[in-house]
mmCIF file of C-alpha atoms in Angstrom:
data_model
loop_
_atom_site.group_PDB
_atom_site.id
_atom_site.type_symbol
_atom_site.label_atom_id
_atom_site.label_comp_id
_atom_site.label_asym_id
_atom_site.label_seq_id
_atom_site.Cartn_x
_atom_site.Cartn_y
_atom_site.Cartn_z
ATOM 1 C CA MET A 201 17.783 15.881 -4.538
ATOM 2 C CA LYS A 202 14.773 13.001 -4.772
ATOM 3 C CA PRO A 203 15.662 11.719 -8.535
ATOM 4 C CA PHE A 204 19.503 11.378 -7.629
ATOM 5 C CA LEU A 205 18.223 8.747 -4.780
ATOM 6 C CA ILE A 206 15.804 7.316 -7.012
ATOM 7 C CA ILE A 207 18.710 6.740 -9.575
ATOM 8 C CA LEU A 208 20.619 5.587 -7.219
ATOM 9 C CA ALA A 209 18.137 3.134 -5.871
ATOM 10 C CA LEU A 210 17.987 2.071 -9.180
ATOM 11 C CA VAL A 211 21.620 1.297 -9.867
ATOM 12 C CA TRP A 212 22.888 -0.251 -6.825
ATOM 13 C CA SER A 213 19.246 -2.929 -6.269
ATOM 14 C CA THR A 214 19.972 -5.978 -7.150
ATOM 15 C CA PRO A 215 17.051 -8.394 -7.971
ATOM 16 C CA ALA A 216 14.975 -9.460 -5.426
ATOM 17 C CA PHE A 217 12.764 -12.766 -5.624
ATOM 18 C CA ALA A 218 9.507 -11.650 -4.557
ATOM 19 C CA HIS A 219 6.154 -13.110 -5.354
ATOM 20 C CA GLY A 220 7.951 -14.700 -7.953
ATOM 21 C CA PHE A 221 9.280 -12.196 -9.697
ATOM 22 C CA ALA A 222 12.639 -10.746 -10.114
ATOM 23 C CA GLY A 223 13.398 -6.974 -8.670
ATOM 24 C CA SER A 224 13.921 -4.371 -6.357
ATOM 25 C CA GLY A 225 12.540 -2.811 -3.173
ATOM 26 C CA ILE A 226 10.952 -0.620 -5.988
ATOM 27 C CA ILE A 227 9.476 -3.396 -7.801
ATOM 28 C CA HIS A 228 8.417 -5.244 -5.085
ATOM 29 C CA PRO A 229 4.920 -3.264 -4.458
ATOM 30 C CA LEU A 230 4.206 -3.761 -8.126
ATOM 31 C CA THR A 231 5.046 -7.816 -8.075
ATOM 32 C CA GLY A 232 1.537 -8.747 -6.209
ATOM 33 C CA LEU A 233 -1.863 -7.952 -6.692
ATOM 34 C CA ASP A 234 -2.697 -7.980 -3.411
ATOM 35 C CA HIS A 235 0.119 -5.095 -2.419
ATOM 36 C CA MET A 236 -1.046 -3.376 -5.689
ATOM 37 C CA LEU A 237 -4.468 -3.046 -4.357
ATOM 38 C CA ALA A 238 -4.247 -2.007 -1.223
ATOM 39 C CA MET A 239 -1.951 0.419 -1.672
ATOM 40 C CA VAL A 240 -4.202 2.347 -4.849
ATOM 41 C CA ALA A 241 -6.588 1.472 -2.328
ATOM 42 C CA VAL A 242 -5.405 3.444 0.843
ATOM 43 C CA GLY A 243 -4.757 6.546 -1.530
ATOM 44 C CA ALA A 244 -8.656 5.862 -3.158
ATOM 45 C CA TRP A 245 -9.861 5.538 1.281
ATOM 46 C CA SER A 246 -7.706 8.792 1.386
ATOM 47 C CA ALA A 247 -9.723 10.973 -1.161
ATOM 48 C CA GLN A 248 -13.154 9.803 -0.363
ATOM 49 C CA LEU A 249 -12.400 10.975 3.193
ATOM 50 C CA GLY A 250 -11.498 14.247 2.302
ATOM 51 C CA GLY A 251 -10.010 16.838 5.145
ATOM 52 C CA ALA A 252 -6.462 15.594 6.828
ATOM 53 C CA ALA A 253 -7.016 11.915 5.915
ATOM 54 C CA LEU A 254 -6.053 13.280 2.614
ATOM 55 C CA TRP A 255 -2.178 13.002 3.678
ATOM 56 C CA ARG A 256 -2.212 11.526 7.218
ATOM 57 C CA VAL A 257 -4.091 7.647 5.811
ATOM 58 C CA PRO A 258 -1.150 7.411 3.238
ATOM 59 C CA VAL A 259 1.266 8.689 5.842
ATOM 60 C CA ALA A 260 0.028 5.940 8.330
ATOM 61 C CA PHE A 261 0.412 3.495 6.348
ATOM 62 C CA LEU A 262 3.713 4.463 5.032
ATOM 63 C CA PHE A 263 5.182 4.729 8.613
ATOM 64 C CA ALA A 264 3.819 1.233 9.374
ATOM 65 C CA MET A 265 4.912 -0.020 6.855
ATOM 66 C CA LEU A 266 8.355 1.160 7.414
ATOM 67 C CA VAL A 267 8.063 -0.276 10.953
ATOM 68 C CA GLY A 268 6.990 -3.642 9.578
ATOM 69 C CA GLY A 269 9.599 -3.487 7.160
ATOM 70 C CA ALA A 270 12.254 -3.502 9.442
ATOM 71 C CA VAL A 271 10.459 -6.292 12.017
ATOM 72 C CA GLY A 272 9.977 -8.617 8.563
ATOM 73 C CA MET A 273 13.665 -7.746 7.712
ATOM 74 C CA VAL A 274 15.343 -9.121 11.085
ATOM 75 C CA GLY A 275 13.784 -12.542 11.100
ATOM 76 C CA LEU A 276 10.914 -11.720 13.614
ATOM 77 C CA ALA A 277 8.139 -14.004 12.766
ATOM 78 C CA VAL A 278 4.298 -12.387 13.005
ATOM 79 C CA GLY A 279 1.416 -14.433 12.944
ATOM 80 C CA GLY A 280 -1.668 -14.262 10.512
ATOM 81 C CA MET A 281 0.305 -11.046 8.044
ATOM 82 C CA GLU A 282 -0.687 -13.156 5.103
ATOM 83 C CA ALA A 283 -3.949 -12.976 6.257
ATOM 84 C CA THR A 284 -4.271 -9.505 7.263
ATOM 85 C CA ILE A 285 -2.946 -8.595 3.395
ATOM 86 C CA ALA A 286 -5.706 -10.165 1.984
ATOM 87 C CA SER A 287 -8.151 -8.528 4.463
ATOM 88 C CA SER A 288 -6.700 -5.275 3.899
ATOM 89 C CA VAL A 289 -7.609 -5.391 0.312
ATOM 90 C CA LEU A 290 -11.350 -6.784 1.680
ATOM 91 C CA LEU A 291 -11.787 -4.333 3.859
ATOM 92 C CA LEU A 292 -10.275 -1.235 2.227
ATOM 93 C CA GLY A 293 -12.402 -2.479 -0.518
ATOM 94 C CA VAL A 294 -15.573 -2.265 1.940
ATOM 95 C CA ALA A 295 -14.370 1.116 3.240
ATOM 96 C CA ILE A 296 -14.624 2.423 -0.096
ATOM 97 C CA THR A 297 -18.015 0.900 -1.006
ATOM 98 C CA TRP A 298 -19.626 2.063 1.489
ATOM 99 C CA ALA A 299 -18.589 5.540 1.472
ATOM 100 C CA ARG A 300 -19.444 6.702 4.245
ATOM 101 C CA PRO A 301 -17.253 9.162 6.779
ATOM 102 C CA VAL A 302 -14.941 7.412 9.166
ATOM 103 C CA ALA A 303 -13.520 8.912 12.457
ATOM 104 C CA LEU A 304 -9.934 9.720 11.598
ATOM 105 C CA PRO A 305 -8.375 7.759 14.541
ATOM 106 C CA VAL A 306 -10.243 4.587 12.731
ATOM 107 C CA ALA A 307 -9.352 5.086 9.276
ATOM 108 C CA LEU A 308 -5.676 5.170 10.798
ATOM 109 C CA THR A 309 -5.910 2.527 13.228
ATOM 110 C CA ALA A 310 -6.615 -0.075 10.074
ATOM 111 C CA THR A 311 -4.029 1.676 7.969
ATOM 112 C CA LEU A 312 -1.141 1.491 10.368
ATOM 113 C CA ALA A 313 -2.677 -2.356 11.051
ATOM 114 C CA PHE A 314 -2.541 -2.823 6.866
ATOM 115 C CA GLY A 315 0.855 -0.710 6.553
ATOM 116 C CA PHE A 316 2.612 -2.769 9.183
ATOM 117 C CA ALA A 317 1.487 -6.074 7.576
ATOM 118 C CA HIS A 318 2.414 -4.753 3.999
ATOM 119 C CA GLY A 319 5.860 -3.745 5.041
ATOM 120 C CA HIS A 320 6.487 -7.206 6.928
ATOM 121 C CA ALA A 321 5.966 -9.283 3.802
ATOM 122 C CA HIS A 322 8.324 -6.806 1.881
ATOM 123 C CA GLY A 323 11.196 -7.029 4.775
ATOM 124 C CA ALA A 324 10.780 -10.570 5.147
ATOM 125 C CA GLU A 325 11.371 -11.201 1.840
ATOM 126 C CA MET A 326 14.660 -8.762 1.116
ATOM 127 C CA PRO A 327 17.370 -10.946 -0.150
ATOM 128 C CA LEU A 328 20.771 -11.013 1.303
ATOM 129 C CA SER A 329 22.561 -9.126 -1.379
ATOM 130 C CA ILE A 330 20.243 -5.926 -1.501
ATOM 131 C CA SER A 331 20.921 -2.967 0.600
ATOM 132 C CA PRO A 332 18.186 -3.146 3.247
ATOM 133 C CA ALA A 333 18.497 0.805 3.360
ATOM 134 C CA LEU A 334 17.417 0.915 -0.617
ATOM 135 C CA TYR A 335 15.511 -1.710 -0.720
ATOM 136 C CA VAL A 336 13.097 0.066 1.824
ATOM 137 C CA LEU A 337 13.351 3.401 -0.158
ATOM 138 C CA GLY A 338 12.133 1.520 -3.265
ATOM 139 C CA PHE A 339 8.817 0.092 -1.491
ATOM 140 C CA LEU A 340 8.375 3.084 0.389
ATOM 141 C CA LEU A 341 8.699 5.393 -2.933
ATOM 142 C CA THR A 342 7.007 3.023 -4.749
ATOM 143 C CA THR A 343 4.182 2.589 -2.209
ATOM 144 C CA ALA A 344 3.793 6.078 -2.357
ATOM 145 C CA GLY A 345 3.306 6.581 -6.015
ATOM 146 C CA LEU A 346 0.668 4.030 -5.506
ATOM 147 C CA HIS A 347 -1.117 5.614 -2.568
ATOM 148 C CA VAL A 348 -1.223 8.676 -4.940
ATOM 149 C CA ILE A 349 -2.768 7.013 -8.604
ATOM 150 C CA GLY A 350 -5.685 6.116 -6.060
ATOM 151 C CA LEU A 351 -6.050 8.942 -4.300
ATOM 152 C CA VAL A 352 -5.845 11.245 -7.613
ATOM 153 C CA GLY A 353 -7.962 9.229 -9.577
ATOM 154 C CA ALA A 354 -10.119 8.323 -7.202
ATOM 155 C CA ALA A 355 -10.501 12.680 -6.654
ATOM 156 C CA LEU A 356 -10.602 12.864 -10.276
ATOM 157 C CA ILE A 357 -13.872 10.049 -10.247
ATOM 158 C CA ILE A 358 -15.474 11.767 -7.154
ATOM 159 C CA GLU A 359 -15.328 14.983 -9.258
ATOM 160 C CA ARG A 360 -17.317 13.847 -12.143
ATOM 161 C CA GLY A 361 -20.613 13.426 -9.467
ATOM 162 C CA PRO A 362 -22.682 10.874 -8.311
ATOM 163 C CA SER A 363 -21.692 8.589 -11.263
ATOM 164 C CA GLY A 364 -18.177 9.023 -10.480
ATOM 165 C CA MET A 365 -19.016 7.762 -6.992
ATOM 166 C CA ARG A 366 -20.904 4.974 -8.049
ATOM 167 C CA LEU A 367 -17.602 4.042 -10.360
ATOM 168 C CA LEU A 368 -15.510 4.512 -7.390
ATOM 169 C CA ARG A 369 -17.829 2.438 -5.516
ATOM 170 C CA GLY A 370 -17.943 -0.242 -7.972
ATOM 171 C CA ALA A 371 -14.348 -0.473 -8.137
ATOM 172 C CA GLY A 372 -14.139 -1.098 -4.142
ATOM 173 C CA GLY A 373 -16.651 -3.822 -4.348
ATOM 174 C CA VAL A 374 -14.637 -5.460 -7.397
ATOM 175 C CA ALA A 375 -11.129 -4.704 -4.680
ATOM 176 C CA ALA A 376 -13.620 -6.263 -1.888
ATOM 177 C CA ILE A 377 -14.216 -9.818 -3.972
ATOM 178 C CA ILE A 378 -10.555 -10.152 -5.104
ATOM 179 C CA GLY A 379 -9.853 -9.583 -1.316
ATOM 180 C CA SER A 380 -12.363 -12.014 -0.212
ATOM 181 C CA VAL A 381 -10.910 -14.617 -2.695
ATOM 182 C CA MET A 382 -7.518 -13.921 -1.631
ATOM 183 C CA LEU A 383 -8.403 -14.232 2.036
ATOM 184 C CA LEU A 384 -10.366 -17.906 1.399
ATOM 185 C CA ALA A 385 -7.485 -18.742 -1.021
#
């Protein structure tokens, strides 16, 4: 059933012009470094946290993204979304670099705020010529895929032991630096 929905979304989607690139809801999360870094970082952080965070953190992001997307689609302006998106890259990078246990409610709260902001940006930039349901399905599927890439990639790196953890923390540091630059730009 899922492959059918993906094919259906690809066939029926028309170009969206998000971040200066044409594409559907499936493409939108891939057209901005801010979105890609944050979404991969959510997966990596969830792998680092382990336990229930492995699935709850990415699912919370997706749920909040859905809500934020709906708010953006109906045209409700919410201030500070671009700063929150840049902050999500910075703070997720810091969390990965810090590599300390974080209480699940704290991780979920942060992830919900970040997911809402990313979803709002996607929803607000949806072209009127696109089916809202297919657009949302597209950006949720791509986001979930980016979460899985971050989660699996981080898990494989962590598995390498101390050198892997240093590598992952270094990648978090790079994300934090990029997030800082985005926030200051």
